[in-house]
Amino acid sequence: FDTRISMIAAMILAVLAGGQSVYRGTNALFLNLVGGAAAALSMRTVLRRDEGYRYVLTIGAAYLFAAVTLGLTLGWTTRQIGASAGFGILNAFVSVVLAMFLMPLAERLTGVTTALTLVEWSDLNRPLLRRLSLEAPGTYAHTIAMANLVEAACNAIGANGLLGRVGTYYHDIGKLEKPQYFVENQAGGRNPHDALKPGTSATIIRNHVQQGIDLAAENHLPAAIAAFIPEHDGTGHISYFEEKARGGDGAPVPNVADYISPGPVPQSAETAICMLADGVEASVRVLQEPTPQRVREVIDHIVKQRMGQGQLDEAPLTLRDLDVIKGQFARVFASMHHARIDYPAASGGVTSEFASV
C-alpha cells in the first residue's frame, strides 16, 4: 500500500506486541517501533528483485542503532548488544524475503497490481505481444507509438506512467481475432469492409473489445491492465461506418447502438490518457505534413472532441491536467517526427532526392 498505512500498521503491531504479558518490562515496544518505522519509511515501489538487499540493510541498520542505543542506556555488554542487533538483522532478512515471496498471493487477495507485476507484463516477448507483433504488425506499431505518448503524459501529471505504458500495450489485443479488418493492418489493395454492409463492419469493430476482454481473462491479465481494453474506446461512435450507413445524406441510422462502442468510459487517468493518445496517434498519421503547428491543432481537436462527447466525465482529470497532457503529446510527436540530415550519395548515403538506380 503506501508509507502512511504501513507506518500506522507498524505502530499498532508494535503496541500490541509490546503490551503482551510476556513482553512487559522488556524493550520489545521500542525495538518494534524502530524496526517497523524503518521498514515503512524505507519501502518504495519495487521495480527490481535486487532492491530487497537495500531494504534488508536499511531495516537491519535500524535494529543495530536501536540495540546500541538500548545497550548504552542500560549498560549491556557488547555480547548482549550484538545478540540483540543480530536478531534484528535476521528479522529484517526474513521479513523482506517473506514479503517478496508472498507478494503475488497478496496481489490476488487484495486486487492490487504492484509495479513489479507491471514490469513483468511489460516484457514484449510475452505470448500476447508476440502474437500482436506477428499477426497484427500495424496494430503493434500503433501500440508502441501510443505507449510513449501515454507514459510521458501520465508521468507529467503524477499518474502511474508504468501502468499507462503496460496497459497501452494490451489495449487492442482483441484485434488479434480479425486483424485484417483494421486499417493499420491493411498493406494496401482491397479492403475487406468493401464487401460488407456498414452494420456488419461496425459489429466487427465493436466486437474487438469483447474479444480483447476474453483474451485477457484467458491469459490472466491483471485487472488494472485489462481495464484498458474496454475503457480506451469508451462509448464513442464508430463514426466512419455510421456515416457510411447514413449514405452521405444525413439520413437517420436504424439502430444507433450498433455504431457505439460498448464502454465503459475511462474510469482512471491512465485509461483516459490512453483513449486520447489512441485518437491523436491515429489522426496524426493522416497528416501529409505533420508540422508542430498542425500536430498541436489535431491534439486540441481530439481532446475537445472527447470532452464534448462526455468520454472524460468519469476520469479524475482536471483542465490543467489536460493542458499538460496536450503539451506532452506535442513534445513527443515533435521528437518522433524530427528531421534528419542528408547523407552524401557518393558514399552510398540517402538524400531527400533519393532515387534507386
C-alpha positions as a printed NumPy array, in Angstrom:
array([[  0.   ,   0.   ,   0.   ],
       [  1.594,   3.344,   0.912],
       [  4.01 ,   4.663,   3.525],
       [  1.343,   6.2  ,   5.761],
       [ -0.698,   2.992,   6.035],
       [  2.496,   0.984,   6.601],
       [  3.609,   3.334,   9.376],
       [  0.267,   3.164,  11.172],
       [  0.183,  -0.649,  10.871],
       [  3.749,  -0.944,  12.229],
       [  2.911,   1.254,  15.232],
       [ -0.279,  -0.684,  16.028],
       [  1.509,  -4.037,  15.786],
       [  4.393,  -2.774,  17.954],
       [  1.99 ,  -1.61 ,  20.665],
       [  0.018,  -4.885,  20.522],
       [  3.204,  -6.966,  20.743],
       [  4.735,  -4.831,  23.489],
       [  1.518,  -4.998,  25.504],
       [  1.522,  -8.79 ,  25.747],
       [  2.188, -10.034,  29.275],
       [  5.277, -11.987,  28.3  ],
       [  6.919,  -8.82 ,  26.913],
       [  6.01 ,  -6.382,  29.688],
       [  9.063,  -4.858,  31.25 ],
       [ 11.132,  -5.621,  28.143],
       [ 12.258,  -3.393,  25.284],
       [ 10.028,  -5.08 ,  22.704],
       [  7.901,  -1.957,  22.131],
       [ 10.894,   0.273,  21.43 ],
       [ 12.638,  -2.252,  19.16 ],
       [  9.487,  -3.   ,  17.173],
       [  8.685,   0.69 ,  16.752],
       [ 12.163,   1.451,  15.415],
       [ 12.274,  -1.579,  13.115],
       [  8.714,  -1.114,  11.877],
       [  9.206,   2.601,  11.236],
       [ 12.402,   1.912,   9.302],
       [ 10.609,  -0.687,   7.172],
       [  7.633,   1.596,   6.484],
       [  9.741,   4.643,   5.623],
       [ 12.339,   2.825,   3.508],
       [  9.979,   0.884,   1.26 ],
       [  9.325,   2.32 ,  -2.171],
       [  7.88 ,   0.987,  -5.404],
       [  9.68 ,  -2.275,  -6.11 ],
       [ 10.832,  -2.496,  -9.721],
       [ 13.717,  -4.958,  -9.367],
       [ 14.234,  -8.034,  -7.218],
       [ 17.677,  -6.85 ,  -6.07 ],
       [ 16.091,  -3.879,  -4.306],
       [ 15.359,  -6.292,  -1.458],
       [ 19.005,  -6.091,  -0.403],
       [ 18.661,  -2.361,   0.216],
       [ 15.617,  -2.896,   2.424],
       [ 17.406,  -5.586,   4.447],
       [ 20.354,  -3.252,   5.027],
       [ 18.13 ,  -0.31 ,   5.984],
       [ 15.965,  -2.247,   8.437],
       [ 18.969,  -4.118,   9.83 ],
       [ 20.775,  -0.807,  10.405],
       [ 17.742,   0.496,  12.296],
       [ 17.755,  -2.54 ,  14.601],
       [ 21.501,  -2.141,  15.114],
       [ 21.009,   1.521,  16.047],
       [ 18.207,   0.585,  18.467],
       [ 20.331,  -2.166,  20.064],
       [ 23.322,   0.151,  20.543],
       [ 21.084,   2.856,  22.   ],
       [ 19.496,   0.45 ,  24.492],
       [ 22.844,  -1.135,  25.323],
       [ 24.481,   2.192,  26.144],
       [ 21.448,   3.296,  28.154],
       [ 21.012,   0.081,  30.149],
       [ 24.654,  -0.91 ,  30.472],
       [ 24.5  ,  -4.012,  28.281],
       [ 27.64 ,  -5.927,  27.457],
       [ 28.986,  -5.978,  23.92 ],
       [ 27.764,  -9.531,  23.567],
       [ 24.203,  -8.553,  24.559],
       [ 24.215,  -5.64 ,  22.095],
       [ 25.496,  -7.938,  19.361],
       [ 22.88 , -10.571,  20.08 ],
       [ 20.055,  -8.018,  20.   ],
       [ 21.358,  -6.466,  16.761],
       [ 21.839,  -9.927,  15.244],
       [ 18.254, -10.927,  15.902],
       [ 17.131,  -7.602,  14.414],
       [ 19.155,  -8.122,  11.229],
       [ 17.821, -11.686,  10.961],
       [ 14.311, -10.307,  11.383],
       [ 14.95 ,  -7.785,   8.577],
       [ 16.162, -10.522,   6.234],
       [ 13.29 , -12.899,   6.971],
       [ 10.691, -10.117,   6.721],
       [ 11.879,  -8.913,   3.304],
       [ 12.154, -12.462,   1.943],
       [  8.645, -13.255,   3.164],
       [  7.278, -10.012,   1.706],
       [  8.76 , -10.705,  -1.729],
       [  7.647, -14.346,  -1.593],
       [  4.077, -13.547,  -0.533],
       [  3.619, -10.527,  -2.81 ],
       [  1.93 , -12.443,  -5.694],
       [ -0.554, -14.014,  -3.264],
       [ -1.206, -10.662,  -1.608],
       [ -1.894,  -9.122,  -5.018],
       [ -4.523, -11.74 ,  -5.779],
       [ -6.201, -11.341,  -2.391],
       [ -6.275,  -7.517,  -2.452],
       [ -6.691,  -6.847,  -6.163],
       [ -3.67 ,  -4.519,  -6.063],
       [ -1.282,  -4.697,  -9.02 ],
       [  2.272,  -3.869,  -7.975],
       [  4.937,  -2.231, -10.115],
       [  6.907,  -5.473, -10.15 ],
       [  3.969,  -7.237, -11.802],
       [  3.635,  -4.418, -14.328],
       [  7.312,  -4.77 , -15.201],
       [  6.792,  -8.491, -15.769],
       [  3.841,  -7.846, -18.09 ],
       [  5.785,  -5.165, -19.992],
       [  8.035,  -7.847, -21.497],
       [  7.479,  -7.599, -25.255],
       [  8.202, -11.318, -25.546],
       [  5.011, -12.191, -23.68 ],
       [  2.864, -14.519, -25.842],
       [  0.101, -11.973, -26.462],
       [  2.508,  -9.231, -27.501],
       [  4.499, -11.638, -29.681],
       [  1.259, -12.622, -31.416],
       [  0.352,  -8.966, -31.869],
       [  3.717,  -8.182, -33.485],
       [  3.459, -11.146, -35.888],
       [ -0.264, -11.299, -36.682],
       [ -1.183,  -7.61 , -36.462],
       [  2.059,  -5.658, -37.08 ],
       [  0.242,  -2.422, -37.841],
       [ -1.644,  -2.555, -34.548],
       [  1.599,  -3.418, -32.77 ],
       [  3.414,  -0.387, -34.254],
       [  0.453,   1.836, -33.339],
       [  0.527,   0.428, -29.806],
       [  4.244,   1.07 , -29.272],
       [  3.918,   4.654, -30.516],
       [  0.916,   5.193, -28.237],
       [  2.766,   3.787, -25.234],
       [  5.409,   6.521, -25.496],
       [  2.703,   9.195, -25.513],
       [  0.77 ,   7.678, -22.61 ],
       [  3.779,   7.153, -20.349],
       [  5.079,  10.694, -20.869],
       [  1.66 ,  12.235, -20.194],
       [  0.986,  10.07 , -17.117],
       [  4.325,  10.927, -15.544],
       [  3.804,  14.628, -16.236],
       [  0.54 ,  14.803, -14.257],
       [  1.593,  12.455, -11.454],
       [ -0.314,   9.393, -12.684],
       [  1.192,   5.917, -12.98 ],
       [  3.345,   6.058, -16.105],
       [  4.326,   2.392, -15.903],
       [  0.689,   1.307, -15.69 ],
       [ -0.135,   3.622, -18.593],
       [  2.586,   2.102, -20.784],
       [  1.807,  -1.534, -19.959],
       [ -1.958,  -1.077, -20.223],
       [ -1.492,   0.528, -23.631],
       [  0.496,  -2.485, -24.81 ],
       [ -2.581,  -4.658, -24.295],
       [ -5.425,  -2.262, -25.092],
       [ -6.011,  -3.586, -28.632],
       [ -5.293,  -7.298, -28.248],
       [ -8.864,  -8.019, -29.325],
       [ -7.834,  -7.156, -32.882],
       [ -5.906, -10.435, -32.981],
       [ -9.142, -12.239, -33.829],
       [ -9.609, -10.414, -37.168],
       [ -6.56 ,  -8.205, -37.733],
       [ -7.197,  -7.747, -41.463],
       [-10.383,  -5.789, -40.739],
       [ -8.459,  -2.925, -39.114],
       [ -6.921,  -0.341, -41.402],
       [ -3.483,  -0.253, -39.774],
       [ -3.008,  -3.906, -40.734],
       [ -4.062,  -3.491, -44.354],
       [ -0.955,  -3.237, -46.503],
       [ -2.894,  -1.948, -49.485],
       [ -5.221,  -3.401, -52.064],
       [ -8.778,  -4.479, -51.367],
       [-10.347,  -3.554, -48.068],
       [-12.441,  -6.488, -46.738],
       [-15.01 ,  -3.989, -45.455],
       [-15.846,  -3.061, -49.059],
       [-17.808,  -6.297, -49.383],
       [-19.69 ,  -5.824, -46.098],
       [-22.666,  -3.781, -45.013],
       [-21.869,  -0.852, -42.663],
       [-23.673,  -2.558, -39.795],
       [-21.637,  -5.735, -40.207],
       [-18.4  ,  -3.761, -40.33 ],
       [-19.363,  -1.821, -37.21 ],
       [-20.117,  -5.081, -35.399],
       [-16.637,  -6.398, -36.202],
       [-15.094,  -3.186, -34.861],
       [-17.243,  -3.292, -31.705],
       [-16.527,  -6.961, -31.079],
       [-12.779,  -6.441, -30.759],
       [-13.437,  -5.066, -27.267],
       [-15.19 ,  -8.209, -26.015],
       [-12.667, -10.401, -27.796],
       [ -9.905,  -8.488, -26.025],
       [-11.602,  -8.998, -22.658],
       [-11.873, -12.729, -23.375],
       [ -8.179, -12.931, -24.307],
       [ -7.274, -11.013, -21.148],
       [ -9.215, -13.484, -18.99 ],
       [ -7.728, -16.444, -20.834],
       [ -4.189, -15.14 , -20.282],
       [ -4.842, -13.98 , -16.685],
       [ -4.084, -10.305, -17.264],
       [ -4.217,  -8.251, -14.037],
       [ -7.446,  -6.273, -13.712],
       [ -5.604,  -2.932, -13.826],
       [ -4.205,  -3.796, -17.259],
       [ -7.383,  -5.423, -18.583],
       [ -9.322,  -2.214, -17.782],
       [ -7.608,  -0.508, -20.723],
       [ -9.34 ,  -2.841, -23.206],
       [-12.953,  -1.594, -22.828],
       [-12.183,   1.88 , -21.491],
       [ -9.827,   3.099, -24.24 ],
       [-12.759,   3.226, -26.691],
       [-15.301,   4.301, -24.094],
       [-18.758,   4.762, -25.569],
       [-17.567,   6.589, -28.654],
       [-19.284,   6.322, -32.02 ],
       [-17.822,   4.227, -34.824],
       [-18.222,   7.288, -36.975],
       [-16.81 ,   6.04 , -40.291],
       [-19.338,   3.243, -40.703],
       [-22.104,   5.261, -39.084],
       [-21.698,   7.921, -41.773],
       [-21.481,   5.189, -44.407],
       [-24.8  ,   3.815, -43.137],
       [-26.345,   7.271, -43.485],
       [-25.477,   7.202, -47.165],
       [-23.849,  10.606, -47.045],
       [-27.206,  12.42 , -46.939],
       [-27.601,  12.588, -43.154],
       [-30.418,  10.029, -43.037],
       [-31.071,   8.518, -39.604],
       [-29.441,   5.195, -38.768],
       [-31.975,   2.466, -37.885],
       [-30.118,   1.305, -34.779],
       [-27.601,   3.821, -33.467],
       [-26.491,   1.451, -30.677],
       [-24.87 ,  -0.782, -33.302],
       [-22.414,   2.019, -34.033],
       [-21.379,   2.786, -30.443],
       [-18.532,   1.098, -28.575],
       [-19.71 ,  -0.904, -25.545],
       [-17.702,   1.088, -22.965],
       [-17.496,   1.968, -20.136],
       [-15.935,   5.41 , -20.39 ],
       [-12.469,   5.751, -18.781],
       [-12.519,   5.401, -15.007],
       [ -8.875,   6.306, -14.35 ],
       [ -6.417,   8.934, -15.503],
       [ -4.308,   6.27 , -17.217],
       [ -7.133,   4.804, -19.324],
       [ -8.362,   8.308, -20.206],
       [ -4.904,   9.28 , -21.438],
       [ -4.778,   6.027, -23.426],
       [ -8.067,   6.996, -25.1  ],
       [ -6.719,  10.433, -26.014],
       [ -3.416,   9.007, -27.283],
       [ -5.297,   6.464, -29.389],
       [ -7.245,   9.157, -31.194],
       [ -4.302,  11.529, -31.526],
       [ -1.805,   8.957, -32.821],
       [ -4.23 ,   7.657, -35.444],
       [ -5.235,  11.163, -36.547],
       [ -1.684,  12.495, -36.839],
       [ -0.877,   9.627, -39.207],
       [ -3.452,  11.075, -41.622],
       [ -1.49 ,  14.33 , -41.934],
       [  0.696,  14.545, -45.047],
       [  2.871,  17.2  , -43.434],
       [  2.86 ,  16.726, -39.641],
       [  4.306,  20.111, -38.723],
       [  4.341,  21.024, -35.   ],
       [  1.534,  23.531, -35.538],
       [ -0.718,  21.062, -37.351],
       [  0.035,  18.308, -34.837],
       [ -0.937,  20.637, -31.98 ],
       [ -4.175,  21.514, -33.771],
       [ -5.016,  17.809, -34.13 ],
       [ -4.268,  17.219, -30.441],
       [ -6.503,  20.109, -29.391],
       [ -9.271,  18.853, -31.673],
       [ -9.205,  15.269, -30.349],
       [ -9.178,  16.357, -26.698],
       [-12.004,  18.841, -27.264],
       [-13.994,  16.216, -29.16 ],
       [-13.651,  13.583, -26.42 ],
       [-14.661,  16.13 , -23.795],
       [-17.704,  17.145, -25.839],
       [-18.746,  13.501, -26.146],
       [-18.588,  13.09 , -22.364],
       [-15.867,  10.454, -22.606],
       [-13.78 ,  12.099, -19.867],
       [-16.618,  12.804, -17.424],
       [-15.704,   9.984, -15.021],
       [-11.922,  10.247, -15.286],
       [-10.056,  12.091, -12.483],
       [ -8.541,  14.707, -14.794],
       [ -8.597,  18.467, -14.347],
       [ -8.431,  21.089, -17.096],
       [ -4.882,  21.789, -16.017],
       [ -4.07 ,  18.072, -16.397],
       [ -5.463,  18.138, -19.922],
       [ -3.263,  21.118, -20.825],
       [ -0.209,  19.263, -19.525],
       [ -1.232,  16.112, -21.415],
       [ -1.596,  18.041, -24.661],
       [  1.803,  19.619, -24.143],
       [  3.406,  16.21 , -23.583],
       [  1.741,  14.762, -26.675],
       [  3.075,  17.649, -28.751],
       [  6.565,  17.25 , -27.297],
       [  6.715,  13.511, -28.007],
       [  5.415,  13.957, -31.559],
       [  7.999,  16.668, -32.185],
       [ 10.761,  14.215, -31.285],
       [  9.157,  11.401, -33.289],
       [  8.886,  13.465, -36.476],
       [ 12.313,  15.063, -36.265],
       [ 14.271,  15.927, -39.393],
       [ 17.381,  14.019, -40.438],
       [ 20.377,  15.252, -42.45 ],
       [ 21.178,  14.156, -45.992],
       [ 23.983,  11.638, -46.215],
       [ 26.341,  12.013, -49.215],
       [ 25.125,   9.947, -52.145],
       [ 28.71 ,   9.476, -53.284],
       [ 29.403,   7.33 , -50.226],
       [ 26.197,   5.341, -50.549],
       [ 24.036,   7.628, -48.418],
       [ 20.426,   8.712, -48.934],
       [ 19.429,  12.303, -49.709],
       [ 15.985,  13.924, -49.859],
       [ 16.076,  13.477, -53.667],
       [ 16.859,   9.763, -53.385],
       [ 16.089,   7.634, -56.421],
       [ 17.047,   3.991, -56.808],
       [ 19.278,   3.058, -59.742]])
